[in-house]
Amino acid sequence: MFELKHGHEVNHGLIEAFEKLGYGIYRLLNDINILVEFDPSYQDDVLNLFACKPDHADLLSKRNLLARNAEIAEVLPDETATGNDWLQKMQSFPYIRKCETDWLANLAEVPENYLKALSAGIQMHDATLPAATRVFLLNKASALIEDMLKQAVGAHYSVWLLKLHLMHIQNQRRGSASLCGQLMEAFANATTPSWPFIPPCEMFFSRTPQNTVGNWLFEILQEFIEYRQSFSSYFNADPLKTLAAIIQNNNHDLAIERRFVLASKRAGKPALPAQGSPLMNPEQSPNSSIWRQILGTVQK
């Protein structure tokens, strides 16, 4: 593994040197954790690349951790025929319990190609499938959504949410953060999408809404931007204001509180109070003892 850039310059020389030594160059797809062949068009979004000799790439491919372009091209469409089984695939997502009735009532107005894209977008997370099949499903969903975005129906909230999810998987960091910000502006009233949808990344699939689905979705979009606007909040000059706002949301993840504590320590400002923070609760935080030490709440 090596960094794509040295400072602000792409490591073209290093990439070429690896290739001359017989290495293939790969990049990682987010969430589904599959290596695919590096395309220079992604150079502004990727932090690290991976160099693999052909024999090692073969081993990774057999373990469903790598998919070459030739392997993806060999996947037959009928091997990934998912139909419109999105509902079955989403039954484990807690938020569906609050949406299913309305979604089914509106189903007649939902384009079939959107449901196919949604099914493919969910199925690509199935780790039991071959890596090439999963990447094929990603490409299939992306093609269907791109076609929909050229039509009037493409303005629907759910279409853009699926587009956002696919951009995140492709590791289009800047583009996904920008699109997420636009969606927050366009849907600032925290509406609940009338069509089936999936959140911007896999970490939100299992999160249970603590209020309305519309508010829950709006809050995780805000959280998603925090994760994707830079490679780390360490590189943000002053992340505290945004982090403090996200912490006020009932739906935020412990990762936000950890970021707030560390950013506060770095800035020399008060961190989270000892009382009431889930970081201190062993039932909520597996490293609660460490965070108590960081926050100076352990008796010495």
mmCIF file of C-alpha atoms in Angstrom:
data_model
loop_
_atom_site.group_PDB
_atom_site.id
_atom_site.type_symbol
_atom_site.label_atom_id
_atom_site.label_comp_id
_atom_site.label_asym_id
_atom_site.label_seq_id
_atom_site.Cartn_x
_atom_site.Cartn_y
_atom_site.Cartn_z
ATOM 1 C CA MET A 1 0.000 0.000 0.000
ATOM 2 C CA PHE A 2 1.274 3.493 -0.809
ATOM 3 C CA GLU A 3 -0.107 7.024 -0.940
ATOM 4 C CA LEU A 4 -1.394 8.251 -4.276
ATOM 5 C CA LYS A 5 0.079 11.706 -3.757
ATOM 6 C CA HIS A 6 3.286 13.147 -2.379
ATOM 7 C CA GLY A 7 2.072 16.480 -1.073
ATOM 8 C CA HIS A 8 -0.148 17.825 -3.830
ATOM 9 C CA GLU A 9 1.526 15.908 -6.651
ATOM 10 C CA VAL A 10 0.411 12.490 -7.886
ATOM 11 C CA ASN A 11 3.091 9.820 -7.476
ATOM 12 C CA HIS A 12 3.194 9.046 -11.208
ATOM 13 C CA GLY A 13 6.836 7.986 -10.966
ATOM 14 C CA LEU A 14 6.139 5.556 -8.138
ATOM 15 C CA ILE A 15 3.143 4.072 -9.959
ATOM 16 C CA GLU A 16 5.228 3.606 -13.119
ATOM 17 C CA ALA A 17 8.080 2.082 -11.112
ATOM 18 C CA PHE A 18 5.756 -0.487 -9.555
ATOM 19 C CA GLU A 19 4.271 -1.319 -12.963
ATOM 20 C CA LYS A 20 7.756 -1.837 -14.461
ATOM 21 C CA LEU A 21 8.421 -4.339 -11.674
ATOM 22 C CA GLY A 22 5.341 -6.309 -12.702
ATOM 23 C CA TYR A 23 2.880 -5.015 -10.120
ATOM 24 C CA GLY A 24 -0.741 -4.230 -10.885
ATOM 25 C CA ILE A 25 -2.143 -1.053 -9.311
ATOM 26 C CA TYR A 26 -5.493 -1.225 -7.495
ATOM 27 C CA ARG A 27 -7.777 1.009 -5.467
ATOM 28 C CA LEU A 28 -10.240 0.029 -2.738
ATOM 29 C CA LEU A 29 -14.022 0.273 -3.009
ATOM 30 C CA ASN A 30 -15.558 1.581 0.218
ATOM 31 C CA ASP A 31 -17.780 -0.620 2.397
ATOM 32 C CA ILE A 32 -17.693 -3.651 0.109
ATOM 33 C CA ASN A 33 -13.881 -3.777 0.553
ATOM 34 C CA ILE A 34 -12.912 -5.001 -2.894
ATOM 35 C CA LEU A 35 -9.796 -3.981 -4.807
ATOM 36 C CA VAL A 36 -10.339 -2.948 -8.432
ATOM 37 C CA GLU A 37 -7.916 -1.760 -11.077
ATOM 38 C CA PHE A 38 -6.826 1.839 -10.599
ATOM 39 C CA ASP A 39 -8.294 4.432 -12.940
ATOM 40 C CA PRO A 40 -6.395 7.771 -12.928
ATOM 41 C CA SER A 41 -9.722 9.623 -13.115
ATOM 42 C CA TYR A 42 -10.116 8.912 -9.377
ATOM 43 C CA GLN A 43 -6.824 10.537 -8.399
ATOM 44 C CA ASP A 44 -8.456 13.398 -6.450
ATOM 45 C CA ASP A 45 -10.534 11.092 -4.271
ATOM 46 C CA VAL A 46 -8.246 8.233 -3.279
ATOM 47 C CA LEU A 47 -5.738 8.417 -0.425
ATOM 48 C CA ASN A 48 -3.965 5.073 -0.850
ATOM 49 C CA LEU A 49 -3.329 2.654 -3.687
ATOM 50 C CA PHE A 50 -2.316 -1.000 -3.584
ATOM 51 C CA ALA A 51 0.380 -2.709 -5.646
ATOM 52 C CA CYS A 52 -0.027 -6.465 -6.220
ATOM 53 C CA LYS A 53 2.017 -8.978 -8.167
ATOM 54 C CA PRO A 54 -0.183 -11.177 -10.430
ATOM 55 C CA ASP A 55 0.176 -14.256 -8.206
ATOM 56 C CA HIS A 56 -0.910 -12.325 -5.116
ATOM 57 C CA ALA A 57 -3.763 -10.727 -7.065
ATOM 58 C CA ASP A 58 -4.885 -14.254 -7.981
ATOM 59 C CA LEU A 59 -4.973 -15.206 -4.297
ATOM 60 C CA LEU A 60 -6.963 -12.087 -3.391
ATOM 61 C CA SER A 61 -9.373 -12.763 -6.241
ATOM 62 C CA LYS A 62 -9.989 -16.299 -4.972
ATOM 63 C CA ARG A 63 -10.746 -14.835 -1.539
ATOM 64 C CA ASN A 64 -13.252 -12.414 -3.144
ATOM 65 C CA LEU A 65 -11.141 -9.405 -2.168
ATOM 66 C CA LEU A 66 -10.100 -8.324 -5.675
ATOM 67 C CA ALA A 67 -11.820 -8.099 -9.057
ATOM 68 C CA ARG A 68 -9.956 -7.468 -12.304
ATOM 69 C CA ASN A 69 -11.693 -5.730 -15.194
ATOM 70 C CA ALA A 70 -11.559 -8.938 -17.237
ATOM 71 C CA GLU A 71 -13.285 -10.876 -14.445
ATOM 72 C CA ILE A 72 -16.016 -8.237 -14.130
ATOM 73 C CA ALA A 73 -16.590 -8.334 -17.891
ATOM 74 C CA GLU A 74 -17.165 -12.102 -17.726
ATOM 75 C CA VAL A 75 -20.109 -11.797 -15.307
ATOM 76 C CA LEU A 76 -23.326 -12.708 -17.087
ATOM 77 C CA PRO A 77 -26.344 -10.443 -16.495
ATOM 78 C CA ASP A 78 -28.590 -13.397 -15.690
ATOM 79 C CA GLU A 79 -26.232 -14.340 -12.834
ATOM 80 C CA THR A 80 -27.244 -11.127 -11.087
ATOM 81 C CA ALA A 81 -30.928 -11.073 -11.945
ATOM 82 C CA THR A 82 -32.352 -9.549 -8.795
ATOM 83 C CA GLY A 83 -35.772 -8.443 -10.007
ATOM 84 C CA ASN A 84 -37.462 -6.161 -7.519
ATOM 85 C CA ASP A 85 -36.629 -8.054 -4.354
ATOM 86 C CA TRP A 86 -35.477 -4.889 -2.612
ATOM 87 C CA LEU A 87 -38.077 -5.290 0.142
ATOM 88 C CA GLN A 88 -36.794 -8.712 1.149
ATOM 89 C CA LYS A 89 -33.199 -7.474 1.125
ATOM 90 C CA MET A 90 -34.036 -4.502 3.367
ATOM 91 C CA GLN A 91 -35.885 -6.364 6.109
ATOM 92 C CA SER A 92 -32.871 -6.164 8.431
ATOM 93 C CA PHE A 93 -32.732 -2.348 8.181
ATOM 94 C CA PRO A 94 -34.479 -0.907 11.285
ATOM 95 C CA TYR A 95 -35.799 2.197 9.528
ATOM 96 C CA ILE A 96 -37.887 0.141 7.104
ATOM 97 C CA ARG A 97 -40.388 -0.558 9.885
ATOM 98 C CA LYS A 98 -41.417 3.095 9.795
ATOM 99 C CA CYS A 99 -41.440 3.352 5.993
ATOM 100 C CA GLU A 100 -42.695 0.071 4.549
ATOM 101 C CA THR A 101 -46.426 0.880 4.634
ATOM 102 C CA ASP A 102 -46.004 4.210 2.839
ATOM 103 C CA TRP A 103 -43.530 2.770 0.347
ATOM 104 C CA LEU A 104 -45.892 -0.016 -0.653
ATOM 105 C CA ALA A 105 -48.753 2.478 -0.986
ATOM 106 C CA ASN A 106 -46.623 4.562 -3.397
ATOM 107 C CA LEU A 107 -45.112 1.624 -5.261
ATOM 108 C CA ALA A 108 -47.151 2.141 -8.434
ATOM 109 C CA GLU A 109 -45.398 5.457 -9.090
ATOM 110 C CA VAL A 110 -41.870 4.112 -8.583
ATOM 111 C CA PRO A 111 -40.044 3.372 -11.887
ATOM 112 C CA GLU A 112 -39.068 -0.259 -12.358
ATOM 113 C CA ASN A 113 -35.494 0.679 -13.268
ATOM 114 C CA TYR A 114 -35.104 2.491 -9.969
ATOM 115 C CA LEU A 115 -36.182 -0.611 -8.054
ATOM 116 C CA LYS A 116 -33.754 -2.702 -10.096
ATOM 117 C CA ALA A 117 -30.953 -0.249 -9.307
ATOM 118 C CA LEU A 118 -31.910 -0.321 -5.632
ATOM 119 C CA SER A 119 -31.919 -4.132 -5.559
ATOM 120 C CA ALA A 120 -28.508 -4.247 -7.245
ATOM 121 C CA GLY A 121 -27.169 -1.597 -4.884
ATOM 122 C CA ILE A 122 -28.230 -3.622 -1.864
ATOM 123 C CA GLN A 123 -27.150 -6.996 -3.256
ATOM 124 C CA MET A 124 -23.599 -5.767 -3.904
ATOM 125 C CA HIS A 125 -23.135 -5.730 -0.107
ATOM 126 C CA ASP A 126 -23.607 -9.522 0.010
ATOM 127 C CA ALA A 127 -20.142 -10.779 0.962
ATOM 128 C CA THR A 128 -21.020 -14.347 -0.092
ATOM 129 C CA LEU A 129 -21.032 -13.325 -3.761
ATOM 130 C CA PRO A 130 -17.883 -13.377 -5.929
ATOM 131 C CA ALA A 131 -16.033 -10.065 -5.945
ATOM 132 C CA ALA A 132 -16.496 -9.634 -9.698
ATOM 133 C CA THR A 133 -20.258 -10.128 -9.343
ATOM 134 C CA ARG A 134 -20.461 -7.499 -6.615
ATOM 135 C CA VAL A 135 -18.577 -4.954 -8.709
ATOM 136 C CA PHE A 136 -20.792 -5.834 -11.683
ATOM 137 C CA LEU A 137 -23.824 -5.048 -9.514
ATOM 138 C CA LEU A 138 -22.257 -1.726 -8.537
ATOM 139 C CA ASN A 139 -21.729 -0.856 -12.194
ATOM 140 C CA LYS A 140 -25.245 -2.013 -13.073
ATOM 141 C CA ALA A 141 -26.850 0.149 -10.387
ATOM 142 C CA SER A 142 -24.703 3.120 -11.392
ATOM 143 C CA ALA A 143 -25.676 2.823 -15.060
ATOM 144 C CA LEU A 144 -29.391 2.624 -14.238
ATOM 145 C CA ILE A 145 -29.211 5.649 -11.928
ATOM 146 C CA GLU A 146 -27.196 7.730 -14.396
ATOM 147 C CA ASP A 147 -29.855 7.050 -17.022
ATOM 148 C CA MET A 148 -32.627 8.060 -14.611
ATOM 149 C CA LEU A 149 -30.871 11.313 -13.742
ATOM 150 C CA LYS A 150 -31.246 12.373 -17.378
ATOM 151 C CA GLN A 151 -35.030 12.160 -16.998
ATOM 152 C CA ALA A 152 -37.496 14.262 -15.011
ATOM 153 C CA VAL A 153 -38.041 11.381 -12.599
ATOM 154 C CA GLY A 154 -34.377 11.660 -11.631
ATOM 155 C CA ALA A 155 -35.154 14.650 -9.412
ATOM 156 C CA HIS A 156 -36.665 12.376 -6.760
ATOM 157 C CA TYR A 157 -34.952 12.385 -3.354
ATOM 158 C CA SER A 158 -34.538 8.593 -3.327
ATOM 159 C CA VAL A 159 -32.785 8.589 -6.714
ATOM 160 C CA TRP A 160 -30.221 11.088 -5.478
ATOM 161 C CA LEU A 161 -29.733 9.151 -2.241
ATOM 162 C CA LEU A 162 -28.901 6.019 -4.213
ATOM 163 C CA LYS A 163 -26.573 8.065 -6.419
ATOM 164 C CA LEU A 164 -24.864 9.321 -3.251
ATOM 165 C CA HIS A 165 -24.483 5.779 -1.917
ATOM 166 C CA LEU A 166 -22.930 4.566 -5.172
ATOM 167 C CA MET A 167 -20.516 7.513 -5.271
ATOM 168 C CA HIS A 168 -19.422 6.670 -1.740
ATOM 169 C CA ILE A 169 -18.779 3.035 -2.666
ATOM 170 C CA GLN A 170 -16.709 4.194 -5.654
ATOM 171 C CA ASN A 171 -14.663 6.313 -3.233
ATOM 172 C CA GLN A 172 -15.627 9.575 -4.912
ATOM 173 C CA ARG A 173 -14.993 11.414 -1.672
ATOM 174 C CA ARG A 174 -15.213 15.023 -2.803
ATOM 175 C CA GLY A 175 -18.165 14.467 -5.096
ATOM 176 C CA SER A 176 -20.168 12.539 -2.510
ATOM 177 C CA ALA A 177 -19.575 15.177 0.186
ATOM 178 C CA SER A 178 -20.604 17.933 -2.230
ATOM 179 C CA LEU A 179 -23.748 16.098 -3.347
ATOM 180 C CA CYS A 180 -24.664 15.391 0.266
ATOM 181 C CA GLY A 181 -24.470 19.103 1.062
ATOM 182 C CA GLN A 182 -26.721 19.895 -1.901
ATOM 183 C CA LEU A 183 -29.279 17.337 -0.733
ATOM 184 C CA MET A 184 -29.317 18.887 2.728
ATOM 185 C CA GLU A 185 -30.092 22.261 1.168
ATOM 186 C CA ALA A 186 -32.731 20.889 -1.201
ATOM 187 C CA PHE A 187 -34.488 18.839 1.498
ATOM 188 C CA ALA A 188 -33.868 21.058 4.522
ATOM 189 C CA ASN A 189 -37.428 20.395 5.702
ATOM 190 C CA ALA A 190 -36.265 16.855 6.580
ATOM 191 C CA THR A 191 -38.882 15.144 4.463
ATOM 192 C CA THR A 192 -39.160 11.361 4.429
ATOM 193 C CA PRO A 193 -38.597 9.968 0.907
ATOM 194 C CA SER A 194 -41.790 8.505 -0.541
ATOM 195 C CA TRP A 195 -39.845 5.839 -2.461
ATOM 196 C CA PRO A 196 -37.634 3.119 -0.960
ATOM 197 C CA PHE A 197 -34.113 4.389 -0.272
ATOM 198 C CA ILE A 198 -30.828 3.442 1.327
ATOM 199 C CA PRO A 199 -28.566 5.718 3.393
ATOM 200 C CA PRO A 200 -25.282 7.083 2.025
ATOM 201 C CA CYS A 201 -23.093 4.334 3.485
ATOM 202 C CA GLU A 202 -23.328 0.883 5.033
ATOM 203 C CA MET A 203 -22.620 2.016 8.601
ATOM 204 C CA PHE A 204 -26.081 3.605 8.674
ATOM 205 C CA PHE A 205 -27.968 0.488 7.500
ATOM 206 C CA SER A 206 -28.384 -0.860 11.026
ATOM 207 C CA ARG A 207 -28.955 2.443 12.822
ATOM 208 C CA THR A 208 -32.399 2.771 14.406
ATOM 209 C CA PRO A 209 -34.142 6.159 13.970
ATOM 210 C CA GLN A 210 -34.665 7.905 17.301
ATOM 211 C CA ASN A 211 -37.237 10.285 15.804
ATOM 212 C CA THR A 212 -38.951 10.631 12.424
ATOM 213 C CA VAL A 213 -37.232 8.944 9.494
ATOM 214 C CA GLY A 214 -36.954 12.300 7.731
ATOM 215 C CA ASN A 215 -35.081 13.872 10.645
ATOM 216 C CA TRP A 216 -32.992 10.731 11.113
ATOM 217 C CA LEU A 217 -31.982 10.816 7.451
ATOM 218 C CA PHE A 218 -31.165 14.530 7.544
ATOM 219 C CA GLU A 219 -28.975 14.015 10.609
ATOM 220 C CA ILE A 220 -27.019 11.123 9.133
ATOM 221 C CA LEU A 221 -26.434 13.177 5.979
ATOM 222 C CA GLN A 222 -24.853 15.791 8.231
ATOM 223 C CA GLU A 223 -22.751 13.082 9.868
ATOM 224 C CA PHE A 224 -21.762 11.637 6.492
ATOM 225 C CA ILE A 225 -20.340 15.004 5.403
ATOM 226 C CA GLU A 226 -18.196 15.092 8.543
ATOM 227 C CA TYR A 227 -16.733 11.702 7.630
ATOM 228 C CA ARG A 228 -16.168 12.441 3.946
ATOM 229 C CA GLN A 229 -15.265 16.122 3.657
ATOM 230 C CA SER A 230 -11.623 15.280 4.419
ATOM 231 C CA PHE A 231 -9.530 12.186 5.004
ATOM 232 C CA SER A 232 -9.653 12.932 8.748
ATOM 233 C CA SER A 233 -11.086 15.624 11.023
ATOM 234 C CA TYR A 234 -7.460 16.129 12.069
ATOM 235 C CA PHE A 235 -6.970 18.039 8.819
ATOM 236 C CA ASN A 236 -9.835 20.447 9.582
ATOM 237 C CA ALA A 237 -8.656 23.665 11.188
ATOM 238 C CA ASP A 238 -11.631 23.945 13.553
ATOM 239 C CA PRO A 239 -14.041 20.980 13.456
ATOM 240 C CA LEU A 240 -15.492 21.618 16.930
ATOM 241 C CA LYS A 241 -18.502 23.724 15.915
ATOM 242 C CA THR A 242 -19.747 21.120 13.439
ATOM 243 C CA LEU A 243 -19.028 18.208 15.770
ATOM 244 C CA ALA A 244 -20.833 19.924 18.648
ATOM 245 C CA ALA A 245 -23.895 20.415 16.433
ATOM 246 C CA ILE A 246 -23.931 16.762 15.354
ATOM 247 C CA ILE A 247 -23.642 15.604 18.966
ATOM 248 C CA GLN A 248 -26.947 17.342 19.675
ATOM 249 C CA ASN A 249 -28.617 14.906 17.256
ATOM 250 C CA ASN A 250 -30.119 11.846 18.887
ATOM 251 C CA ASN A 251 -28.956 9.648 16.022
ATOM 252 C CA HIS A 252 -25.201 10.339 16.043
ATOM 253 C CA ASP A 253 -22.560 7.628 16.295
ATOM 254 C CA LEU A 254 -19.943 7.305 19.033
ATOM 255 C CA ALA A 255 -17.330 8.131 16.398
ATOM 256 C CA ILE A 256 -18.560 11.731 16.465
ATOM 257 C CA GLU A 257 -18.053 11.959 20.231
ATOM 258 C CA ARG A 258 -14.574 10.474 19.912
ATOM 259 C CA ARG A 259 -13.705 13.055 17.274
ATOM 260 C CA PHE A 260 -15.048 15.841 19.470
ATOM 261 C CA VAL A 261 -12.993 14.729 22.471
ATOM 262 C CA LEU A 262 -9.750 14.448 20.501
ATOM 263 C CA ALA A 263 -10.317 17.730 18.639
ATOM 264 C CA SER A 264 -11.056 19.465 21.947
ATOM 265 C CA LYS A 265 -7.888 18.072 23.490
ATOM 266 C CA ARG A 266 -5.850 19.221 20.507
ATOM 267 C CA ALA A 267 -7.349 22.717 20.735
ATOM 268 C CA GLY A 268 -6.860 22.888 24.491
ATOM 269 C CA LYS A 269 -10.591 23.277 25.075
ATOM 270 C CA PRO A 270 -12.938 21.432 27.457
ATOM 271 C CA ALA A 271 -13.969 18.041 26.106
ATOM 272 C CA LEU A 272 -17.238 16.263 26.778
ATOM 273 C CA PRO A 273 -18.437 16.302 30.388
ATOM 274 C CA ALA A 274 -17.683 13.132 32.310
ATOM 275 C CA GLN A 275 -21.309 12.635 33.294
ATOM 276 C CA GLY A 276 -23.714 11.486 30.633
ATOM 277 C CA SER A 277 -21.242 10.714 27.866
ATOM 278 C CA PRO A 278 -21.757 7.299 26.254
ATOM 279 C CA LEU A 279 -17.978 7.090 25.878
ATOM 280 C CA MET A 280 -17.853 6.449 29.630
ATOM 281 C CA ASN A 281 -20.493 3.739 29.584
ATOM 282 C CA PRO A 282 -19.056 0.192 29.276
ATOM 283 C CA GLU A 283 -22.355 -0.984 27.793
ATOM 284 C CA GLN A 284 -22.071 1.520 24.943
ATOM 285 C CA SER A 285 -18.317 1.919 24.506
ATOM 286 C CA PRO A 286 -15.975 -1.113 24.576
ATOM 287 C CA ASN A 287 -13.044 1.202 25.379
ATOM 288 C CA SER A 288 -14.783 3.184 28.106
ATOM 289 C CA SER A 289 -11.856 2.840 30.533
ATOM 290 C CA ILE A 290 -9.482 4.368 27.990
ATOM 291 C CA TRP A 291 -11.798 7.298 27.353
ATOM 292 C CA ARG A 292 -12.160 7.895 31.064
ATOM 293 C CA GLN A 293 -8.391 8.213 31.254
ATOM 294 C CA ILE A 294 -8.277 10.535 28.257
ATOM 295 C CA LEU A 295 -10.887 12.751 29.865
ATOM 296 C CA GLY A 296 -9.162 12.628 33.239
ATOM 297 C CA THR A 297 -12.029 10.997 35.115
ATOM 298 C CA VAL A 298 -10.027 8.125 36.641
ATOM 299 C CA GLN A 299 -8.991 8.476 40.261
ATOM 300 C CA LYS A 300 -5.226 8.210 40.641
#
